[in-house]
Amino acid sequence: MLCCITLLTTVHAQNKVLVNMAPVDGLEITPDNILSFQVQSSMSRSSNTLFKGSIIYKNSNLRINFEFTYNLQPGMNIIPAGSISPRYTYSSTGLKELFETYKKLPQGIYEYCVTVRPDYQQSEIGVEDYTECVYHKSEDIFLINLLDPENDAKIYEYNPMLSWTVNYPFASELKYRIRVAEIKKGQNTVTAITRNNPVYDDKNLMQTSIIYPVYGKPLVKDQPYAWTVDAYYKGILLGGAEPWKFTIIEDSLLVGIPTNQSYYEFAASDIKGTLYAVDTLKLKYRSFDNADTLSFVIRDESDKEVKYKKSEQALSPGLNYIDLPFETTTSLKHQKKYKISIKNKQGKGFEVPFTYIRSIYLKNQTQK
């Protein structure tokens, strides 16, 4: 026992330098805090010391290296913020821009190590390296969020609009990958996305929404699906959204809605029942003015205005047939209620409530 204690004491005494990584353990490493570690020196004098650091990602070629020199003093050493400019090297230009310009690291598990070498210029002394490492998992699940369909949504669309939002200040520089996978019995959304082959997988998307494409594997009624989106900066994974779930159910209300809609003369009568806009709202209006116009404003059920590029329509004397297409020009949602406010040149106003229908879902309903 005495021999073991003596041996441990001797080994500890030989550790002239201890690197304390506790101040950075658990932190998301940035250029501002990367040097926040501490170094304890038991040497009786100052030492011109070489510092080397590395951030190495597991199962990846991503890495950041740095080095600098510092006059290590006896006792506890804290690197003064802003007093040192390390020399960095990066595995890629994209990683350099991501870390230095945007102060972000990619998603994944990485090892951050710091090595110090006192008296590194005096090789005749027999210099020794002292190294300490910490592990960290970088995962920005709160910077990219799914929007629609909502989590655990029951939807009628066989080609739903999938949309998300990002909170990165450099969102315009990003590209996205979207995945949809079946959820098998006993699985949650994370397991389904991780283990199952996706029924739809698309990469390098620039926009933050996409309609489930016709070339994707057809979605099945009553089959739950998980979906998620990952964000990339120049091919480097930044993070992914928490997977959400949706299920397609049958919509019996679509039966009987004709795809060939008639024009509705809104100024001459009140709406009886429900007015449908199947891709396009069809209106007719009789004008008695050679220079008459109609202006349009669309609002949703919460009275929030919906952006629409066609805000005005020039008229001819007599009966005018007006087509207001919505499928590719607005963010109207299938089977949601809206109202359009219409005003003529003389200031007379009309309000027309309608329900928006995407014709592709009528086709799917007919085919079942």
Coordinates of C-alpha atoms in Angstrom, one line a residue:
M1 CA 0.0 0.0 0.0
L2 CA 2.8 2.4 1.0
C3 CA 4.6 1.7 -2.3
C4 CA 1.4 2.5 -4.3
I5 CA 0.9 5.8 -2.5
T6 CA 4.5 6.7 -3.0
L7 CA 4.2 5.9 -6.8
L8 CA 1.0 8.0 -7.2
T9 CA 2.6 10.9 -5.4
T10 CA 5.7 10.7 -7.6
V11 CA 3.6 10.6 -10.8
H12 CA 1.4 13.6 -9.7
A13 CA 4.5 15.6 -8.8
Q14 CA 5.9 15.0 -12.3
N15 CA 2.7 16.6 -13.8
K16 CA 4.2 20.1 -14.0
V17 CA 1.2 21.3 -16.1
L18 CA -2.5 20.5 -15.8
V19 CA -5.0 21.6 -18.5
N20 CA -8.5 22.3 -17.0
M21 CA -11.2 22.1 -19.7
A22 CA -14.1 22.4 -17.3
P23 CA -14.8 26.0 -18.2
V24 CA -15.6 25.0 -21.8
D25 CA -17.2 21.6 -21.1
G26 CA -20.8 21.6 -22.3
L27 CA -20.4 24.9 -24.1
E28 CA -21.1 25.4 -27.8
I29 CA -17.6 26.4 -28.9
T30 CA -17.2 29.7 -30.7
P31 CA -14.2 31.9 -31.6
D32 CA -15.1 34.0 -28.5
N33 CA -14.9 31.1 -25.9
I34 CA -12.5 28.6 -27.6
L35 CA -9.6 29.8 -25.3
S36 CA -11.7 29.8 -22.1
F37 CA -9.8 26.8 -20.7
Q38 CA -7.4 27.1 -17.7
V39 CA -3.8 25.9 -17.3
Q40 CA -2.3 25.2 -13.9
S41 CA 1.6 25.3 -13.8
S42 CA 3.6 23.8 -10.9
M43 CA 6.8 25.1 -12.4
S44 CA 8.8 27.6 -10.3
R45 CA 9.4 29.9 -13.3
S46 CA 7.6 31.2 -16.4
S47 CA 7.8 29.2 -19.6
N48 CA 7.5 30.1 -23.2
T49 CA 4.7 27.6 -24.1
L50 CA 3.2 26.3 -27.3
F51 CA -0.5 25.8 -27.2
K52 CA -2.2 23.5 -29.8
G53 CA -5.9 22.8 -30.0
S54 CA -8.2 20.7 -32.2
I55 CA -11.9 20.2 -32.8
I56 CA -12.4 16.8 -34.5
Y57 CA -15.7 15.4 -35.5
K58 CA -16.5 11.8 -35.0
N59 CA -17.0 9.8 -38.2
S60 CA -16.3 12.9 -40.3
N61 CA -13.4 14.7 -42.0
L62 CA -14.5 18.0 -40.4
R63 CA -11.7 19.5 -38.2
I64 CA -10.4 22.8 -36.9
N65 CA -6.8 23.2 -35.6
F66 CA -5.2 26.2 -33.9
E67 CA -1.9 27.0 -32.3
F68 CA -0.4 30.0 -30.5
T69 CA 2.4 30.7 -28.0
Y70 CA 2.0 32.1 -24.5
N71 CA 4.3 32.9 -21.6
L72 CA 3.0 30.5 -19.0
Q73 CA 3.3 31.7 -15.4
P74 CA 3.5 29.6 -12.2
G75 CA 0.1 28.9 -10.8
M76 CA -3.3 29.2 -12.5
N77 CA -3.2 30.7 -16.0
I78 CA -6.3 32.1 -17.7
I79 CA -5.8 33.3 -21.3
P80 CA -6.9 37.0 -21.4
A81 CA -9.8 37.4 -23.8
G82 CA -8.9 39.1 -27.0
S83 CA -5.1 39.1 -26.2
I84 CA -4.3 36.1 -28.3
S85 CA -4.9 35.6 -32.1
P86 CA -4.5 31.8 -32.7
R87 CA -3.4 30.6 -36.1
Y88 CA -6.3 28.5 -37.4
T89 CA -6.4 25.8 -40.1
Y90 CA -9.7 24.2 -41.3
S91 CA -10.6 21.1 -43.2
S92 CA -12.7 23.2 -45.6
T93 CA -13.4 26.8 -46.6
G94 CA -17.1 26.3 -45.7
L95 CA -16.2 25.3 -42.2
K96 CA -13.9 28.3 -41.9
E97 CA -16.7 30.7 -42.9
L98 CA -19.2 29.0 -40.7
F99 CA -17.0 29.3 -37.6
E100 CA -15.3 32.7 -38.1
T101 CA -18.1 34.6 -39.8
Y102 CA -21.2 33.1 -38.2
K103 CA -19.7 31.6 -35.0
K104 CA -21.4 28.3 -35.5
L105 CA -20.2 24.7 -35.5
P106 CA -21.8 21.9 -37.6
Q107 CA -24.1 19.3 -36.0
G108 CA -22.5 16.2 -34.7
I109 CA -20.3 14.8 -31.9
Y110 CA -16.8 16.3 -31.7
E111 CA -13.7 16.1 -29.4
Y112 CA -12.1 19.3 -28.4
C113 CA -8.5 18.8 -27.2
V114 CA -5.8 21.3 -26.0
T115 CA -2.1 20.4 -25.8
V116 CA 0.5 22.6 -24.1
R117 CA 4.2 22.2 -24.5
P118 CA 6.3 24.3 -22.0
D119 CA 9.8 25.4 -23.1
Y120 CA 9.0 24.2 -26.6
Q121 CA 12.0 26.0 -28.1
Q122 CA 14.5 24.3 -25.7
S123 CA 14.6 20.8 -27.0
E124 CA 17.7 20.0 -25.0
I125 CA 15.7 20.1 -21.8
G126 CA 13.4 17.3 -23.0
V127 CA 10.1 19.0 -23.4
E128 CA 6.8 17.3 -22.6
D129 CA 3.3 17.6 -23.9
Y130 CA 0.2 17.9 -21.6
T131 CA -3.1 17.2 -23.2
E132 CA -6.8 17.3 -22.0
C133 CA -10.0 16.7 -24.0
V134 CA -13.7 17.1 -23.7
Y135 CA -16.6 15.8 -25.9
H136 CA -19.6 17.8 -27.0
K137 CA -22.7 17.1 -29.1
S138 CA -23.8 20.0 -31.3
E139 CA -27.4 19.9 -32.3
D140 CA -29.4 23.0 -33.3
I141 CA -32.9 21.5 -33.1
F142 CA -34.3 24.8 -32.0
L143 CA -33.0 26.8 -34.9
I144 CA -35.1 25.0 -37.5
N145 CA -38.8 24.3 -36.8
L146 CA -41.5 22.6 -38.8
L147 CA -44.7 24.5 -39.5
D148 CA -47.2 22.6 -41.5
P149 CA -48.6 20.0 -41.3
E150 CA -48.7 20.4 -37.5
N151 CA -47.4 17.7 -35.3
D152 CA -49.8 14.7 -35.2
A153 CA -52.0 16.4 -37.8
K154 CA -54.9 14.6 -39.5
I155 CA -54.9 15.8 -43.1
Y156 CA -56.9 15.0 -46.3
E157 CA -54.2 15.9 -48.8
Y158 CA -52.3 13.1 -50.6
N159 CA -49.7 15.7 -51.7
P160 CA -49.6 18.0 -48.8
M161 CA -47.6 21.3 -48.6
L162 CA -44.7 20.8 -46.2
S163 CA -43.3 24.0 -44.7
W164 CA -40.7 25.0 -42.1
T165 CA -38.9 28.0 -40.7
V166 CA -35.3 28.7 -39.7
N167 CA -33.9 31.1 -37.2
Y168 CA -30.3 31.3 -38.5
P169 CA -29.2 34.9 -39.3
F170 CA -27.7 33.6 -42.5
A171 CA -30.8 31.6 -43.6
S172 CA -30.4 32.9 -47.2
E173 CA -27.1 30.9 -47.4
L174 CA -28.6 27.6 -46.5
K175 CA -29.9 24.6 -48.4
Y176 CA -32.3 22.0 -47.0
R177 CA -33.0 18.3 -47.0
I178 CA -36.5 17.0 -46.4
R179 CA -37.3 13.4 -45.5
V180 CA -40.6 11.6 -45.1
A181 CA -40.8 8.1 -43.7
E182 CA -43.4 5.6 -42.6
I183 CA -43.9 5.1 -38.9
K184 CA -44.1 1.4 -38.2
K185 CA -45.9 -0.1 -35.2
G186 CA -44.2 0.6 -31.9
Q187 CA -42.0 3.4 -33.4
N188 CA -41.8 7.1 -32.5
T189 CA -41.0 9.8 -35.1
V190 CA -37.3 9.9 -34.3
T191 CA -36.9 6.1 -34.7
A192 CA -38.9 6.2 -37.9
I193 CA -36.8 8.9 -39.5
T194 CA -33.5 7.3 -38.3
R195 CA -34.2 3.7 -39.2
N196 CA -36.7 3.5 -42.0
N197 CA -36.0 4.1 -45.7
P198 CA -37.7 7.4 -46.6
V199 CA -40.7 7.4 -49.0
Y200 CA -39.5 10.8 -50.0
D201 CA -36.0 12.3 -49.7
D202 CA -35.0 15.6 -51.4
K203 CA -31.8 17.6 -51.1
N204 CA -30.4 21.0 -52.0
L205 CA -33.7 22.8 -51.6
M206 CA -33.5 26.6 -51.5
Q207 CA -37.0 27.3 -50.4
T208 CA -38.7 26.6 -47.0
S209 CA -41.7 24.8 -48.3
I210 CA -42.5 22.2 -50.9
I211 CA -45.5 20.3 -52.1
Y212 CA -45.1 16.5 -51.7
P213 CA -44.3 15.7 -55.4
V214 CA -46.2 13.3 -57.7
Y215 CA -42.9 11.4 -58.3
G216 CA -42.6 10.6 -54.6
K217 CA -43.9 7.3 -53.4
P218 CA -47.7 7.7 -53.1
L219 CA -48.9 8.4 -49.5
V220 CA -51.4 6.0 -48.1
K221 CA -54.5 6.7 -46.1
D222 CA -54.4 5.8 -42.4
Q223 CA -50.6 5.3 -42.5
P224 CA -48.8 7.6 -40.1
Y225 CA -45.7 9.4 -41.5
A226 CA -42.8 11.1 -39.8
W227 CA -41.1 14.1 -41.5
T228 CA -38.2 16.3 -40.8
V229 CA -35.9 18.9 -42.4
D230 CA -32.1 19.4 -42.1
A231 CA -30.2 22.6 -42.8
Y232 CA -26.9 22.7 -44.6
Y233 CA -24.3 25.4 -45.1
K234 CA -22.1 24.7 -48.2
G235 CA -22.7 20.9 -47.7
I236 CA -22.0 21.1 -43.9
L237 CA -24.9 19.8 -41.7
L238 CA -25.9 22.6 -39.2
G239 CA -28.9 20.9 -37.6
G240 CA -32.3 19.3 -38.0
A241 CA -35.8 19.9 -36.9
E242 CA -37.5 17.7 -34.4
P243 CA -39.5 15.1 -36.5
W244 CA -43.2 15.5 -36.6
K245 CA -46.1 13.2 -37.5
F246 CA -49.0 13.4 -39.8
T247 CA -51.7 10.9 -41.0
I248 CA -53.9 11.1 -44.1
I249 CA -57.6 10.4 -43.4
E250 CA -60.5 10.2 -45.8
D251 CA -62.4 13.5 -46.5
S252 CA -66.0 12.7 -47.4
L253 CA -66.7 16.4 -47.8
L254 CA -64.8 16.4 -51.1
V255 CA -67.3 14.1 -52.7
G256 CA -69.7 16.1 -54.9
I257 CA -67.6 19.2 -55.3
P258 CA -67.5 19.8 -59.1
T259 CA -64.1 20.7 -60.6
N260 CA -65.9 22.8 -63.3
Q261 CA -67.1 25.8 -61.3
S262 CA -69.6 28.4 -62.5
Y263 CA -68.9 32.1 -62.3
Y264 CA -70.6 33.8 -59.3
E265 CA -72.1 37.2 -59.8
F266 CA -71.3 38.6 -56.3
A267 CA -72.9 42.1 -56.8
A268 CA -76.3 40.7 -57.8
S269 CA -77.0 38.1 -55.1
D270 CA -76.2 36.7 -51.7
I271 CA -74.3 33.4 -51.3
K272 CA -76.6 30.5 -50.6
G273 CA -74.6 27.6 -49.1
T274 CA -70.8 27.4 -49.6
L275 CA -68.9 29.0 -52.4
Y276 CA -65.9 26.9 -53.4
A277 CA -62.8 28.1 -55.2
V278 CA -61.3 25.1 -56.8
D279 CA -57.7 26.4 -57.6
T280 CA -59.4 29.5 -59.0
L281 CA -62.1 31.9 -57.7
K282 CA -64.5 32.6 -60.6
L283 CA -66.5 35.8 -60.4
K284 CA -68.6 37.9 -62.7
Y285 CA -69.5 41.6 -62.4
R286 CA -71.6 43.9 -64.6
S287 CA -70.0 47.3 -65.1
F288 CA -71.7 50.5 -66.3
D289 CA -68.5 52.6 -66.3
N290 CA -66.0 52.8 -69.2
A291 CA -63.1 53.2 -66.7
D292 CA -64.3 51.0 -63.9
T293 CA -61.9 48.8 -61.9
L294 CA -62.1 46.3 -59.0
S295 CA -59.6 46.0 -56.2
F296 CA -59.2 42.8 -54.1
V297 CA -58.0 42.0 -50.6
I298 CA -58.0 38.4 -49.3
R299 CA -58.2 37.6 -45.5
D300 CA -58.2 34.4 -43.6
E301 CA -60.5 33.3 -40.8
S302 CA -58.5 35.3 -38.2
D303 CA -58.9 38.4 -40.5
K304 CA -55.2 38.4 -41.4
E305 CA -54.4 39.6 -44.9
V306 CA -53.1 37.0 -47.4
K307 CA -50.6 38.3 -49.9
Y308 CA -51.9 38.0 -53.5
K309 CA -50.2 39.5 -56.5
K310 CA -53.4 40.3 -58.4
S311 CA -54.8 43.3 -56.4
E312 CA -56.7 45.0 -59.1
Q313 CA -58.7 44.2 -62.2
A314 CA -59.6 46.5 -65.1
L315 CA -63.1 46.2 -66.4
S316 CA -65.0 46.6 -69.6
P317 CA -68.5 48.0 -69.9
G318 CA -71.1 45.1 -69.5
L319 CA -70.6 41.7 -68.0
N320 CA -67.0 40.8 -67.0
Y321 CA -65.8 37.3 -66.2
I322 CA -62.9 37.4 -63.7
D323 CA -60.6 34.5 -62.8
L324 CA -58.5 34.8 -59.7
P325 CA -56.0 31.8 -59.7
F326 CA -54.6 30.8 -56.3
E327 CA -52.7 27.5 -56.7
T328 CA -49.3 29.0 -57.4
T329 CA -49.8 32.6 -56.4
T330 CA -50.8 32.5 -52.7
S331 CA -50.3 30.5 -49.5
L332 CA -54.0 29.5 -49.3
K333 CA -54.5 26.2 -47.5
H334 CA -56.7 23.4 -48.8
Q335 CA -60.3 23.4 -47.4
K336 CA -59.7 26.5 -45.3
K337 CA -62.2 29.4 -45.3
Y338 CA -61.3 32.8 -46.6
K339 CA -63.1 36.0 -47.6
I340 CA -62.3 38.4 -50.4
S341 CA -63.1 42.1 -50.0
I342 CA -63.9 43.7 -53.4
K343 CA -64.2 47.4 -54.1
N344 CA -65.1 49.2 -57.3
K345 CA -63.8 52.6 -58.5
Q346 CA -66.7 54.4 -57.0
G347 CA -65.9 53.0 -53.5
K348 CA -68.7 50.5 -53.3
G349 CA -67.6 47.4 -51.4
F350 CA -68.5 43.7 -51.4
E351 CA -67.4 40.8 -49.3
V352 CA -67.4 37.2 -50.6
P353 CA -66.7 34.3 -48.3
F354 CA -65.3 31.1 -50.0
T355 CA -63.6 27.8 -49.2
Y356 CA -60.4 27.0 -51.0
I357 CA -60.0 23.6 -52.6
R358 CA -57.0 22.2 -54.5
S359 CA -58.2 20.2 -57.5
I360 CA -55.5 17.5 -57.1
Y361 CA -57.3 16.3 -54.0
L362 CA -60.6 16.0 -55.8
K363 CA -58.8 13.8 -58.3
N364 CA -57.4 11.6 -55.5
Q365 CA -60.8 11.3 -54.0
T366 CA -62.3 10.2 -57.3
Q367 CA -59.6 7.6 -57.8
K368 CA -60.1 5.8 -54.5

